CSV table of C-alpha atoms and ligand atoms in Angstrom, one decimal:
chain,number,residue,atom,x,y,z
N,1,MET,CA,114.9,154.7,180.7
N,2,ALA,CA,112.9,153.1,183.5
N,3,THR,CA,109.2,152.3,182.9
N,4,ALA,CA,106.1,151.7,185.1
N,5,PHE,CA,107.2,148.0,185.4
N,6,LYS,CA,105.1,145.9,187.7
N,7,THR,CA,107.3,142.8,188.0
N,8,ILE,CA,111.0,142.2,188.0
N,9,PRO,CA,112.3,139.7,185.4
N,10,ILE,CA,114.2,136.5,186.1
N,11,ILE,CA,117.2,135.9,183.8
N,12,ASP,CA,119.0,132.6,183.5
N,13,VAL,CA,122.6,133.6,182.8
N,14,SER,CA,124.0,130.1,182.4
N,15,ALA,CA,124.4,130.4,178.6
N,16,LEU,CA,126.3,133.7,179.0
N,17,LEU,CA,128.6,132.2,181.6
N,18,ALA,CA,129.3,129.2,179.5
N,19,LYS,CA,130.8,131.4,176.7
N,20,CYS,CA,132.0,134.5,178.6
N,21,ASP,CA,135.7,133.7,178.0
N,22,ASP,CA,135.2,133.1,174.3
N,23,PRO,CA,136.1,136.3,172.2
N,24,LYS,CA,133.4,135.3,169.8
N,25,MET,CA,130.7,135.1,172.5
N,26,ALA,CA,128.6,137.7,170.7
N,27,GLU,CA,127.9,135.3,167.9
N,28,ASP,CA,126.5,132.6,170.1
N,29,SER,CA,122.7,132.3,170.0
N,30,GLY,CA,122.5,131.3,173.7
N,31,VAL,CA,124.5,134.4,174.7
N,32,SER,CA,122.4,136.6,172.4
N,33,LYS,CA,119.2,135.5,174.1
N,34,VAL,CA,120.7,136.4,177.6
N,35,VAL,CA,122.0,139.7,176.3
N,36,LYS,CA,118.5,140.7,174.9
N,37,GLU,CA,117.0,139.9,178.3
N,38,LEU,CA,119.6,141.9,180.1
N,39,ASP,CA,119.0,144.8,177.8
N,40,GLN,CA,115.3,144.8,178.3
N,41,ALA,CA,115.6,144.4,182.1
N,42,CYS,CA,118.1,147.2,182.4
N,43,ARG,CA,116.1,149.6,180.2
N,44,GLU,CA,112.8,148.9,181.8
N,45,ALA,CA,113.5,148.2,185.5
N,46,GLY,CA,117.2,148.5,186.3
N,47,PHE,CA,116.5,145.4,188.4
N,48,PHE,CA,116.5,141.7,187.6
N,49,TYR,CA,116.9,138.3,189.2
N,50,VAL,CA,119.8,136.1,188.0
N,51,LYS,CA,119.5,132.4,188.1
N,52,GLY,CA,121.9,129.8,186.7
N,53,HIS,CA,124.7,131.9,188.3
N,54,GLY,CA,127.0,129.0,189.2
N,55,ILE,CA,127.7,130.1,192.8
N,56,PRO,CA,127.0,127.0,195.0
N,57,GLU,CA,123.7,127.3,196.9
N,58,SER,CA,125.4,125.9,200.0
N,59,LEU,CA,127.8,128.8,200.1
N,60,VAL,CA,125.1,131.4,199.4
N,61,ASN,CA,123.1,129.9,202.4
N,62,GLU,CA,126.1,129.5,204.7
N,63,VAL,CA,127.0,133.2,204.2
N,64,LYS,CA,123.5,134.2,205.4
N,65,LYS,CA,123.7,131.8,208.3
N,66,ILE,CA,127.0,133.0,209.6
N,67,SER,CA,125.8,136.6,209.3
N,68,HIS,CA,122.9,135.7,211.6
N,69,GLU,CA,125.4,134.2,214.0
N,70,PHE,CA,127.4,137.4,214.1
N,71,PHE,CA,124.4,139.7,214.6
N,72,ASP,CA,123.2,137.3,217.4
N,73,LEU,CA,126.3,138.1,219.4
N,74,ALA,CA,126.3,140.5,222.4
N,75,TYR,CA,126.7,144.2,221.4
N,76,GLU,CA,130.1,144.4,223.2
N,77,GLU,CA,131.4,141.5,221.1
N,78,LYS,CA,130.3,143.2,217.9
N,79,LEU,CA,131.9,146.5,218.9
N,80,LYS,CA,135.3,144.7,218.8
N,81,ILE,CA,135.2,145.4,215.0
N,82,LYS,CA,133.6,148.9,215.2
N,83,LEU,CA,133.6,151.0,212.1
N,84,THR,CA,135.8,154.1,212.4
N,85,PRO,CA,137.0,156.7,209.9
N,86,ALA,CA,140.6,155.6,210.9
N,87,ALA,CA,139.8,152.1,209.6
N,88,GLY,CA,138.7,153.5,206.3
N,89,TYR,CA,135.1,153.3,207.2
N,90,ARG,CA,135.4,149.5,207.5
N,91,GLY,CA,133.7,147.5,210.3
N,92,TYR,CA,130.6,147.2,212.3
N,93,GLN,CA,127.9,149.9,212.6
N,94,ARG,CA,125.2,149.6,215.2
N,95,ILE,CA,121.4,149.9,214.6
N,96,ARG,CA,120.6,153.5,213.4
N,97,GLU,CA,124.2,154.4,212.8
N,98,ASN,CA,123.8,154.3,209.0
N,99,ILE,CA,121.9,157.3,207.6
N,100,THR,CA,120.0,157.5,204.3
N,101,LYS,CA,119.0,161.0,203.2
N,102,GLY,CA,119.3,162.3,206.8
N,103,THR,CA,117.2,159.5,208.5
N,104,PRO,CA,118.9,156.8,210.5
N,105,ASP,CA,118.2,153.3,209.2
N,106,LEU,CA,116.8,150.4,211.3
N,107,GLN,CA,119.7,148.1,210.4
N,108,GLU,CA,123.1,147.1,211.7
N,109,ALA,CA,125.9,146.1,209.3
N,110,ILE,CA,129.5,145.4,208.6
N,111,ASP,CA,131.2,147.1,205.7
N,112,TYR,CA,134.1,145.6,203.8
N,113,TYR,CA,135.9,147.3,200.9
N,114,ARG,CA,138.6,146.1,198.6
N,115,GLU,CA,141.9,146.9,200.2
N,116,ILE,CA,143.5,150.2,199.4
N,117,LYS,CA,147.1,150.3,200.4
N,118,ASP,CA,148.9,153.3,201.7
N,119,GLY,CA,149.3,155.9,198.9
N,120,MET,CA,147.7,153.7,196.3
N,121,TYR,CA,145.5,156.4,194.8
N,122,GLY,CA,147.2,159.5,196.3
N,123,ALA,CA,144.8,161.9,197.9
N,124,LEU,CA,141.8,160.2,196.3
N,125,GLY,CA,142.5,157.0,198.2
N,126,LYS,CA,143.1,158.5,201.7
N,127,THR,CA,139.6,158.3,203.1
N,128,MET,CA,139.1,154.7,202.2
N,129,GLU,CA,142.6,153.5,203.4
N,130,GLY,CA,142.4,151.1,206.3
N,131,CYS,CA,142.1,147.4,207.2
N,132,ASN,CA,139.0,145.2,206.9
N,133,GLN,CA,137.9,144.1,210.3
N,134,TRP,CA,137.1,140.4,210.7
N,135,PRO,CA,135.4,139.0,213.8
N,136,LEU,CA,137.1,136.1,215.6
N,137,ASP,CA,133.7,134.8,216.3
N,138,PRO,CA,132.1,133.1,214.4
N,139,PRO,CA,135.5,131.5,213.5
N,140,LYS,CA,134.8,130.7,209.9
N,141,PHE,CA,133.4,134.2,209.1
N,142,LYS,CA,136.5,135.6,207.3
N,143,ALA,CA,137.2,132.5,205.2
N,144,LEU,CA,133.5,132.2,204.1
N,145,ILE,CA,133.0,135.8,203.2
N,146,GLU,CA,136.3,136.0,201.3
N,147,GLU,CA,135.4,133.0,199.2
N,148,TYR,CA,132.0,134.5,198.6
N,149,ILE,CA,133.5,137.9,197.5
N,150,SER,CA,135.8,136.2,195.1
N,151,LEU,CA,133.0,134.3,193.4
N,152,CYS,CA,130.7,137.4,193.3
N,153,THR,CA,133.6,139.3,191.7
N,154,ASP,CA,134.0,136.7,188.9
N,155,LEU,CA,130.2,136.5,188.4
N,156,SER,CA,129.8,140.3,188.2
N,157,ARG,CA,132.6,140.7,185.7
N,158,ASN,CA,130.9,138.0,183.5
N,159,ILE,CA,127.5,139.6,183.8
N,160,MET,CA,129.1,142.9,182.8
N,161,ARG,CA,130.4,141.3,179.6
N,162,GLY,CA,126.8,140.6,178.8
N,163,ILE,CA,125.7,144.1,179.7
N,164,ALA,CA,128.5,145.5,177.5
N,165,LEU,CA,127.1,143.6,174.6
N,166,ALA,CA,123.6,144.7,175.5
N,167,LEU,CA,124.8,148.3,175.2
N,168,GLY,CA,126.1,147.6,171.7
N,169,GLY,CA,129.8,147.5,172.7
N,170,SER,CA,132.5,144.9,172.8
N,171,PRO,CA,132.3,142.4,175.7
N,172,TYR,CA,135.3,144.1,177.2
N,173,GLU,CA,134.0,147.7,177.6
N,174,PHE,CA,134.1,147.4,181.4
N,175,GLU,CA,137.6,146.1,181.6
N,176,GLY,CA,141.0,147.8,181.4
N,177,GLU,CA,140.9,151.4,182.7
N,178,ARG,CA,137.1,151.3,183.4
N,179,ALA,CA,136.7,148.2,185.6
N,180,GLY,CA,139.6,145.9,184.8
N,181,ASP,CA,140.7,146.3,188.4
N,182,ALA,CA,137.2,146.6,189.8
N,183,PHE,CA,136.7,148.0,193.3
N,184,TRP,CA,134.1,146.1,195.4
N,185,VAL,CA,132.1,146.7,198.5
N,186,LEU,CA,130.5,144.0,200.7
N,187,ARG,CA,127.8,144.9,203.2
N,188,VAL,CA,126.6,142.3,205.6
N,189,ILE,CA,123.3,143.8,206.8
N,190,GLY,CA,120.9,142.8,209.6
N,191,TYR,CA,117.4,144.2,209.9
N,192,PRO,CA,115.5,143.8,213.1
N,193,GLY,CA,111.8,143.0,212.7
N,194,VAL,CA,109.5,146.0,213.1
N,195,PHE,CA,108.0,144.7,216.3
N,196,SER,CA,111.3,144.7,218.1
N,197,ASP,CA,111.4,148.5,217.8
N,198,ASP,CA,108.8,151.0,216.7
N,199,LYS,CA,110.7,154.3,216.5
N,200,ASN,CA,111.5,154.0,212.8
N,201,ASP,CA,110.4,151.1,210.6
N,202,ILE,CA,112.5,151.8,207.6
N,203,GLY,CA,115.4,149.3,207.3
N,204,CYS,CA,117.1,151.3,204.5
N,205,GLY,CA,115.7,154.5,203.1
N,206,ALA,CA,115.2,155.2,199.4
N,207,HIS,CA,118.5,155.3,197.6
N,208,THR,CA,120.4,154.2,194.5
N,209,ASP,CA,123.6,152.1,194.6
N,210,TYR,CA,126.9,153.7,193.7
N,211,GLY,CA,128.8,151.6,191.2
N,212,LEU,CA,128.1,149.2,188.3
N,213,LEU,CA,126.2,146.2,189.5
N,214,THR,CA,124.8,144.9,192.9
N,215,LEU,CA,124.2,141.3,193.8
N,216,LEU,CA,121.8,140.8,196.7
N,217,ASN,CA,121.6,137.6,198.7
N,218,GLN,CA,118.5,138.0,200.9
N,219,ASP,CA,117.1,135.8,203.5
N,220,ASP,CA,114.4,133.4,202.3
N,221,ASP,CA,110.7,134.0,203.2
N,222,ILE,CA,110.9,137.6,204.2
N,223,PRO,CA,109.8,140.1,201.5
N,224,ALA,CA,111.3,143.5,202.4
N,225,LEU,CA,113.1,145.0,199.4
N,226,GLN,CA,111.0,147.4,197.3
N,227,VAL,CA,111.9,149.0,194.0
N,228,ARG,CA,110.4,152.3,192.7
N,229,ASN,CA,109.0,152.4,189.1
N,230,LEU,CA,108.5,155.4,186.9
N,231,SER,CA,105.0,156.0,188.2
N,232,GLY,CA,106.4,156.1,191.8
N,233,GLU,CA,104.9,152.8,192.8
N,234,TRP,CA,106.9,150.5,195.0
N,235,ILE,CA,107.3,147.1,193.5
N,236,SER,CA,108.2,144.2,195.8
N,237,ALA,CA,111.4,142.2,195.1
N,238,PRO,CA,110.8,139.2,197.3
N,239,PRO,CA,113.5,136.5,197.8
N,240,ILE,CA,113.5,133.8,195.2
N,241,PRO,CA,115.6,130.8,196.3
N,242,GLY,CA,118.5,130.1,193.9
N,243,THR,CA,118.7,133.6,192.6
N,244,PHE,CA,120.4,136.9,193.3
N,245,VAL,CA,118.5,140.2,193.0
N,246,CYS,CA,120.7,142.3,190.7
N,247,ASN,CA,120.5,146.0,190.1
N,248,ILE,CA,122.3,148.8,188.3
N,249,GLY,CA,124.4,151.5,190.1
N,250,ASP,CA,125.1,155.1,189.4
N,251,MET,CA,128.3,154.5,187.3
N,252,LEU,CA,126.5,152.3,184.9
N,253,LYS,CA,123.8,154.9,184.5
N,254,ILE,CA,126.5,157.4,183.4
N,255,TYR,CA,128.3,154.9,181.1
N,256,SER,CA,125.0,154.1,179.4
N,257,ASN,CA,124.2,157.8,179.1
N,258,GLY,CA,121.0,157.3,181.0
N,259,LEU,CA,119.8,154.4,178.8
N,260,TYR,CA,120.0,152.2,182.0
N,261,GLU,CA,118.7,153.6,185.2
N,262,SER,CA,120.2,153.2,188.7
N,263,THR,CA,116.7,152.5,190.1
N,264,VAL,CA,115.7,153.8,193.5
N,265,HIS,CA,114.9,151.1,196.1
N,266,LYS,CA,114.3,150.8,199.9
N,267,VAL,CA,114.0,148.1,202.5
N,268,ILE,CA,111.2,147.7,205.1
N,269,ASN,CA,111.2,144.5,207.2
N,270,ASN,CA,107.5,144.4,208.0
N,271,CYS,CA,107.9,141.0,209.7
N,272,PRO,CA,108.8,140.1,213.3
N,273,LYS,CA,111.7,137.9,212.1
N,274,TYR,CA,115.2,139.3,211.9
N,275,ARG,CA,116.3,139.6,208.3
N,276,VAL,CA,119.8,139.3,206.9
N,277,CYS,CA,120.9,140.5,203.4
N,278,VAL,CA,124.4,140.2,202.2
N,279,ALA,CA,125.0,142.9,199.5
N,280,TYR,CA,127.9,142.7,197.1
N,281,PHE,CA,128.6,145.8,195.0
N,282,TYR,CA,130.8,145.5,191.9
N,283,GLU,CA,132.2,148.9,191.1
N,284,THR,CA,134.6,150.5,188.5
N,285,ASN,CA,138.3,150.9,189.2
N,286,TYR,CA,138.5,153.1,192.2
N,287,ASP,CA,140.1,156.0,190.2
N,288,ALA,CA,138.0,155.5,187.1
N,289,VAL,CA,136.8,158.7,185.3
N,290,VAL,CA,133.3,157.7,184.2
N,291,GLU,CA,131.7,159.2,181.1
N,292,PRO,CA,129.1,157.9,178.7
N,293,LEU,CA,130.4,155.3,176.3
N,294,ASP,CA,130.6,156.5,172.6
N,295,VAL,CA,128.4,153.6,171.6
N,296,CYS,CA,125.7,154.8,174.0
N,297,LYS,CA,126.0,158.4,172.9
N,298,GLN,CA,125.3,157.2,169.4
N,299,THR,CA,122.2,155.3,170.6
N,300,THR,CA,120.8,158.1,172.8
N,301,GLY,CA,122.1,161.2,171.0
N,302,GLU,CA,124.7,163.5,172.5
N,303,ALA,CA,122.1,165.8,173.9
N,304,ILE,CA,121.0,163.4,176.6
N,305,GLU,CA,122.1,164.0,180.2
N,306,PHE,CA,125.9,164.0,179.8
N,307,GLN,CA,127.6,163.5,183.1
N,308,ARG,CA,131.0,162.7,184.4
N,309,ALA,CA,132.2,161.3,187.7
N,310,VAL,CA,135.3,160.0,189.4
N,311,TYR,CA,134.1,156.8,191.1
N,312,GLY,CA,136.2,157.2,194.3
N,313,GLU,CA,135.0,160.8,194.7
N,314,HIS,CA,131.4,159.6,194.4
N,315,LEU,CA,132.0,156.9,197.0
N,316,ILE,CA,133.6,159.2,199.5
N,317,SER,CA,130.9,161.8,199.2
N,318,LYS,CA,128.4,159.1,200.0
N,319,VAL,CA,130.3,157.4,202.8
N,320,LYS,CA,130.9,160.8,204.5
N,321,ASN,CA,127.2,161.4,204.7
N,322,ASN,CA,126.2,157.9,205.7
N,323,PHE,CA,127.0,157.9,209.4
N,324,VAL,CA,125.8,159.8,212.5
N,325,LYS,CA,127.9,162.9,213.0
N,326,ASP,CA,129.6,161.9,216.3
N,327,LEU,CA,131.4,159.0,214.5
N,328,ALA,CA,134.3,161.2,213.4
N,329,ALA,CA,135.0,162.1,217.0
N,330,ASP,CA,135.2,158.5,218.2
E,401,HRG,N1,127.8,150.8,198.9
E,401,HRG,C1,126.5,150.9,198.7
E,401,HRG,N2,126.0,151.0,197.5
E,401,HRG,N3,125.7,151.0,199.7
E,401,HRG,C2,124.3,151.3,199.6
E,401,HRG,C3,123.8,151.9,200.9
E,401,HRG,C4,122.7,152.8,200.6
E,401,HRG,C5,122.3,153.5,201.9
E,401,HRG,C6,123.2,154.6,202.3
E,401,HRG,N4,122.9,155.0,203.6
E,401,HRG,C7,123.0,155.8,201.3
E,401,HRG,O1,122.4,156.8,201.7
E,401,HRG,O2,123.6,155.8,200.2
E,402,AKG,O1,118.5,144.6,202.1
E,402,AKG,C1,118.3,144.7,200.9
E,402,AKG,O2,117.5,143.9,200.3
E,402,AKG,C2,119.0,145.7,200.0
E,402,AKG,C3,120.0,146.6,200.7
E,402,AKG,C4,120.4,147.7,199.8
E,402,AKG,O3,119.7,148.1,198.9
E,402,AKG,C5,121.8,148.3,200.0
E,402,AKG,O4,122.4,148.1,201.0
E,402,AKG,O5,122.2,149.0,199.1
E,403,FE2,FE1,120.9,149.4,197.6
């Protein structure tokens, strides 16, 4: 359960990554140390920084740079990849098109989702069926983002092996029917500085993330992300070069039977500079039926908040409330 944490820990995951394909990884002392740190961070804050993650710094930086280049384009150009329900809610959304708890956010973004082919999940898949929309300008956008997604997927799977051990399970709890065919979401987000518009200074309202694990790649030098602790204080999660900010989503809260919290966070870009954040969300299988793991029920006791969700249903209920109402008519 979350605490009144004041700082967000930094975890070097390199020892975990070095052994994550070894079935005996749990016996390794380097892995055990990382697992302990993950367990503490997930119980206390639900947020941590990861360093030693192995994704080349050059790619991490290029992804932010090319995102700035896209958002710098004229509005008409960006509209060429406009988000629509017919495109499975994939594509570009203008400033204040995304809504959090009823309030439009001071951000523009592009949403990408793992492809769902026609009929793949029956009725459950319908809403999210559609093609990802890639801009022709900047020319390298698609190739860079696809490479980035692929590396974030591998990294997330490997961190989840550590988290599975932290929960007292086998390293493979989040594979197979749970997340062996993990769905992912990538949001390229741009936040104008507050001085460019004063109608609403909240870049993203208070919310939790939906899936298992989020990896945030935020612009250097602009502190904007804030995380709520148990006392209701907002703790800053400023950018730390060489790291991702990592946080727990709603599905991991259920799997862990509430042992790990999907911590509430928000974004306020209180700086005149335009800020980019590229958020990668590692989720369960799209059709996973999510329930507390037995090993977590033993730790917490059966009585604790037992919940159940189908991930795809959870996502759709969020996505349908995330956009201004006139979108469906477009
Ligand atoms: N795919 C994920 N997790 N996106 C997080 C976006 C959170 C804000 C959204 N408007 C909301 O109200 O949920
Ligand atoms: O911009 C950020 O730092 C975080 C964005 C976020 O929380 C989200 O999109 O879910
Ligand atoms: Fe978030």
